[in-house]
PDB file of C-alpha atoms in Angstrom:
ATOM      1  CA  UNK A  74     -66.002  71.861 -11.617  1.00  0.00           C
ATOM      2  CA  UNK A  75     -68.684  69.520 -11.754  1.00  0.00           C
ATOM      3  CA  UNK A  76     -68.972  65.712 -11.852  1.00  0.00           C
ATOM      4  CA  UNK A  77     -69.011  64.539 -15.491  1.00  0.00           C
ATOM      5  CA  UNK A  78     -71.533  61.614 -14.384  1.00  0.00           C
ATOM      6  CA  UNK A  79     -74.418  64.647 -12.430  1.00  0.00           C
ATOM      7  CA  UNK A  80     -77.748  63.298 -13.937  1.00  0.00           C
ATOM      8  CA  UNK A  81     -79.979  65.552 -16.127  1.00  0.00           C
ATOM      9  CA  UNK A  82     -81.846  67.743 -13.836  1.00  0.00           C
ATOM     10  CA  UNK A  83     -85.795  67.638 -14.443  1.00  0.00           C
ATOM     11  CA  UNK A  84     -88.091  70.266 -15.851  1.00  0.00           C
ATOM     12  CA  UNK A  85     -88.799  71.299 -12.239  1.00  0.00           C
ATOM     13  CA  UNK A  86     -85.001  70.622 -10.854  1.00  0.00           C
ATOM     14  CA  UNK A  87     -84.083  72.971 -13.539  1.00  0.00           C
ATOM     15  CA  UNK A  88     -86.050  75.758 -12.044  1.00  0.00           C
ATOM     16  CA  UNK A  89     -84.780  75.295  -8.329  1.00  0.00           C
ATOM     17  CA  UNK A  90     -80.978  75.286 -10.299  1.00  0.00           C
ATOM     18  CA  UNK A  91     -81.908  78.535 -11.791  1.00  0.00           C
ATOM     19  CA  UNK A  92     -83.359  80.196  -8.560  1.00  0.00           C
ATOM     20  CA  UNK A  93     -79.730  78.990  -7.237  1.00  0.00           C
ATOM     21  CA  UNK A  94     -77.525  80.481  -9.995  1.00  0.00           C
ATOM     22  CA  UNK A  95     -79.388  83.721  -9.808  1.00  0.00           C
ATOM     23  CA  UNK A  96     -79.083  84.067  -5.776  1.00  0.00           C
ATOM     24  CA  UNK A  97     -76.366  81.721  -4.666  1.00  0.00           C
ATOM     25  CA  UNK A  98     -77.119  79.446  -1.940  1.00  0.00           C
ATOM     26  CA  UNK A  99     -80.721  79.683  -0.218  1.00  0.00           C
ATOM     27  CA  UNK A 100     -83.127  78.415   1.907  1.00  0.00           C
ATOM     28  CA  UNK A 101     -86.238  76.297   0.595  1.00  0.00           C
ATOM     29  CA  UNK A 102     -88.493  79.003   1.533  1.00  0.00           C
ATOM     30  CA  UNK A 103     -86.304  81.536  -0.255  1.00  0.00           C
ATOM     31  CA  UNK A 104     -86.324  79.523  -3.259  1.00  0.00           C
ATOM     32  CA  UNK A 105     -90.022  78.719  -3.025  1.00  0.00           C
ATOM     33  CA  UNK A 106     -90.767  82.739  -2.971  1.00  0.00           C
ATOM     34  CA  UNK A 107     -89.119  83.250  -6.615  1.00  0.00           C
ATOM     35  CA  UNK A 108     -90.800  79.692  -7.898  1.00  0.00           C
ATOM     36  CA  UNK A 109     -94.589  81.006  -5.871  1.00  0.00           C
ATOM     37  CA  UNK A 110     -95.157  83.014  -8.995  1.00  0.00           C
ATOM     38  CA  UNK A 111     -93.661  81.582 -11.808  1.00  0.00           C
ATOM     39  CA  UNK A 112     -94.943  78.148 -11.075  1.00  0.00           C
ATOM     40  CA  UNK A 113     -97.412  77.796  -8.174  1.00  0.00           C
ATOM     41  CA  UNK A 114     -94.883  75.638  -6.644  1.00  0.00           C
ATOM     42  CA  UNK A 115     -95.708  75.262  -2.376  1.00  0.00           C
ATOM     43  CA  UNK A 116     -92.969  74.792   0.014  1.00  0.00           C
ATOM     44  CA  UNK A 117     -93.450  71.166   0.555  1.00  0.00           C
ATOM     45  CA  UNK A 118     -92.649  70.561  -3.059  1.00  0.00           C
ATOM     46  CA  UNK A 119     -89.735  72.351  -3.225  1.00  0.00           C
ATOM     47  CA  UNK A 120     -88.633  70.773  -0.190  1.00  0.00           C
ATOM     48  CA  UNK A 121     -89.030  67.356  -1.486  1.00  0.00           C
ATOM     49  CA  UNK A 122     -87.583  68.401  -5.031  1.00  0.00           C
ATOM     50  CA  UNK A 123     -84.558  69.652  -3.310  1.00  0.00           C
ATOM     51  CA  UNK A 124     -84.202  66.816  -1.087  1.00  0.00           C
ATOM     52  CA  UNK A 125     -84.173  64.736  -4.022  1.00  0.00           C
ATOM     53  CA  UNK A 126     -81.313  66.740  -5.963  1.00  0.00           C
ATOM     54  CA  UNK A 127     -79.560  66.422  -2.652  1.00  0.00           C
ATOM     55  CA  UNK A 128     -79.733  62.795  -3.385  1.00  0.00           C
ATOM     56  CA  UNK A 129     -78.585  63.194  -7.029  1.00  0.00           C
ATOM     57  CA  UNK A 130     -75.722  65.030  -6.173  1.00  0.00           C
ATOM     58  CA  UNK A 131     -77.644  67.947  -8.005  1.00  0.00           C
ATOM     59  CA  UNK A 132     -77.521  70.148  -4.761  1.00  0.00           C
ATOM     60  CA  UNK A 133     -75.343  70.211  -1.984  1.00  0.00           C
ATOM     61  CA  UNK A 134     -77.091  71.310   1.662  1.00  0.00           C
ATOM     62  CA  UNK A 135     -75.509  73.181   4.761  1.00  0.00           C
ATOM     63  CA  UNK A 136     -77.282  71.606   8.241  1.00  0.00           C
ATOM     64  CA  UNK A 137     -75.176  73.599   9.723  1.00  0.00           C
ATOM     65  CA  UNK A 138     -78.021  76.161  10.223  1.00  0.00           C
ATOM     66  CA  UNK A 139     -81.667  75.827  11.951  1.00  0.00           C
ATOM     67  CA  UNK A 140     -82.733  76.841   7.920  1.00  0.00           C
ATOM     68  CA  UNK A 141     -80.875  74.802   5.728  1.00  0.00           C
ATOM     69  CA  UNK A 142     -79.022  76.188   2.922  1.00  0.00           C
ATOM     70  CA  UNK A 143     -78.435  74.557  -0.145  1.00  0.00           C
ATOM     71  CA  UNK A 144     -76.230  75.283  -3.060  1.00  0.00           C
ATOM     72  CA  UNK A 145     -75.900  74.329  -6.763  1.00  0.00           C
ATOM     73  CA  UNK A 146     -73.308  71.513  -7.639  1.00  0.00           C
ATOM     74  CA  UNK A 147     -72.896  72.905 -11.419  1.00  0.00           C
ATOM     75  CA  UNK A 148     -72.766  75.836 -12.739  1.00  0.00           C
ATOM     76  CA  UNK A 149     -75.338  76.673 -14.975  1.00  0.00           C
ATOM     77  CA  UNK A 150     -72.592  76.699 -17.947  1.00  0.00           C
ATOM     78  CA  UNK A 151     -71.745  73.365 -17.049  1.00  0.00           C
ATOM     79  CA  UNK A 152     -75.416  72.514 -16.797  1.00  0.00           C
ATOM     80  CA  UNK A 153     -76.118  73.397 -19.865  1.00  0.00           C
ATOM     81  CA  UNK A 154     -73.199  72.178 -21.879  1.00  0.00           C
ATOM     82  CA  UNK A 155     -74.327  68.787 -20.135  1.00  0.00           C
ATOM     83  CA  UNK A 156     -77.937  68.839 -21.451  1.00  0.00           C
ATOM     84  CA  UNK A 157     -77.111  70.717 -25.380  1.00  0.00           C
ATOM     85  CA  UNK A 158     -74.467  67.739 -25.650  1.00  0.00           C
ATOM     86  CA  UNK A 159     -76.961  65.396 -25.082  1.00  0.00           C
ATOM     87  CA  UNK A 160     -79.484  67.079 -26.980  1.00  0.00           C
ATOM     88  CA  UNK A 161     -76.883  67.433 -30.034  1.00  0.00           C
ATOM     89  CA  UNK A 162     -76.029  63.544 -29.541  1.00  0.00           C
ATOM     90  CA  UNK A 163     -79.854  62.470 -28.962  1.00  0.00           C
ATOM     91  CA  UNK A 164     -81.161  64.374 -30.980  1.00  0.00           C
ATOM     92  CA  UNK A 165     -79.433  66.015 -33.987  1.00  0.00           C
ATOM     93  CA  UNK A 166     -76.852  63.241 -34.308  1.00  0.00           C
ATOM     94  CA  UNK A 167     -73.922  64.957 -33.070  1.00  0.00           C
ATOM     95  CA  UNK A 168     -74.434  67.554 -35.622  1.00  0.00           C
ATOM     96  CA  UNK A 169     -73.624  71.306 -34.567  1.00  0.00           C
ATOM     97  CA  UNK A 170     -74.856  72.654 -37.641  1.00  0.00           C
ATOM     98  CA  UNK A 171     -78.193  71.242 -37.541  1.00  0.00           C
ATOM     99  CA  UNK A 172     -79.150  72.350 -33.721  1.00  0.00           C
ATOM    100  CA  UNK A 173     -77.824  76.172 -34.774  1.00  0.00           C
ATOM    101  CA  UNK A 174     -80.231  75.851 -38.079  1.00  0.00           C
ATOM    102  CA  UNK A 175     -83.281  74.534 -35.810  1.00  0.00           C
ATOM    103  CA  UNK A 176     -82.256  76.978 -33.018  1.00  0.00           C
ATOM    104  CA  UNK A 177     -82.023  80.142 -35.046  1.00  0.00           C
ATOM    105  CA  UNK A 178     -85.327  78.957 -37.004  1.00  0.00           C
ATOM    106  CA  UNK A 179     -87.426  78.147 -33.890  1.00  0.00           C
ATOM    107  CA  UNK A 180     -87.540  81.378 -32.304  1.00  0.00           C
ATOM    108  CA  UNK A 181     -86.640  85.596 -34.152  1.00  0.00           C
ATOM    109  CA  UNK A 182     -83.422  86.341 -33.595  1.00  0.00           C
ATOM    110  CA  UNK A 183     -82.471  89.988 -33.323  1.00  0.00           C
ATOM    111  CA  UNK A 184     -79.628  91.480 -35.368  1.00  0.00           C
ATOM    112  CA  UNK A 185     -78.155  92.140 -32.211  1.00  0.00           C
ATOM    113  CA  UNK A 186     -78.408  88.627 -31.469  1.00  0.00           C
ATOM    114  CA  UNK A 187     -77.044  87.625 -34.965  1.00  0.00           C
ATOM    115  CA  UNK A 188     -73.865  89.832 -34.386  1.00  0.00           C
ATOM    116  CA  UNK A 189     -72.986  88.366 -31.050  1.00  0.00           C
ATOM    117  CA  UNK A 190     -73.282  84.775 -32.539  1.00  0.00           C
ATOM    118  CA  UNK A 191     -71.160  86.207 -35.425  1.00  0.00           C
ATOM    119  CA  UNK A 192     -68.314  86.922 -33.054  1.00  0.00           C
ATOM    120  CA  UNK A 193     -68.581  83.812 -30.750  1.00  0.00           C
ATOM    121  CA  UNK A 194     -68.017  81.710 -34.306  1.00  0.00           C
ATOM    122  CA  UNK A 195     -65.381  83.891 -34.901  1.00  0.00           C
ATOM    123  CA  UNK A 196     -63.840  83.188 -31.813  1.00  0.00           C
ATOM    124  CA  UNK A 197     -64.247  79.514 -32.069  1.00  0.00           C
ATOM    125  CA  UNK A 198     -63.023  79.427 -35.607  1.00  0.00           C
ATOM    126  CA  UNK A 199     -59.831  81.315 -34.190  1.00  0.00           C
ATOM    127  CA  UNK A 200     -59.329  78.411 -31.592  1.00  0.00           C
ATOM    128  CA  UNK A 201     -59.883  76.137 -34.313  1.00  0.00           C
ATOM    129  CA  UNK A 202     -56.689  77.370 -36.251  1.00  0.00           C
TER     130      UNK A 202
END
């Protein structure tokens, strides 16, 4: 479980932490391959990005290996549960209702989409009870 008291990764930390969740714990050059294309980012910067989210207590790193490895402290739930609570807070003051409204109005949703988010408030309203 992660720390309650991780700070918000960046913009650019939040792409490393998604190159992380998607292949589990890597090397900065096998990070740097997925983030070559989708960014331009060089190895040097990903180095230095990591090496400060090592700092953070963002990333955790194995030395135990010529190529170290690092690994995500969060999981990307708990990630973003961390960064949509601050966002509701910040924000939408504390409102739920409100960030689903702008959420559903800022982007098409599909009626697939709709359904699923159907059932997950059906689920919640279930714990509610």
């Amino acid at each position: 479980m992660a720390k309650p008291d991780l700070p918000k990764p960046t913009e650019a930390e939040l792409a490393i932490l998604r190159v992380l969740w998607e292949r589990g714990p890597s090397t900065v050059r096998e990070v740097t391959e997925h983030l070559q294309d989708e960014r331009g980012t060089g190895y040097t910067t990903a180095l230095k990005l990591m090496q400060i989210m090592t700092e953070k207590g963002l990333v955790k790193r194995d030395e135990s290996e010529r190529s170290h490895v690092y690994e995500a402290v969060a999981s990307a739930e708990n990630t973003q549960r961390q960064i949509v609570g601050d966002l509701l807070d910040r924000v939408f003051g504390g409102s739920a209702q409100q960030l689903v409204m702008q959420a559903l109005s800022a982007k098409r949703t599909s009626k697939v989409e709709l359904a699923e988010i159907k059932e997950l408030i059906a689920e919640f309203e279930k714990k509610a009870k």
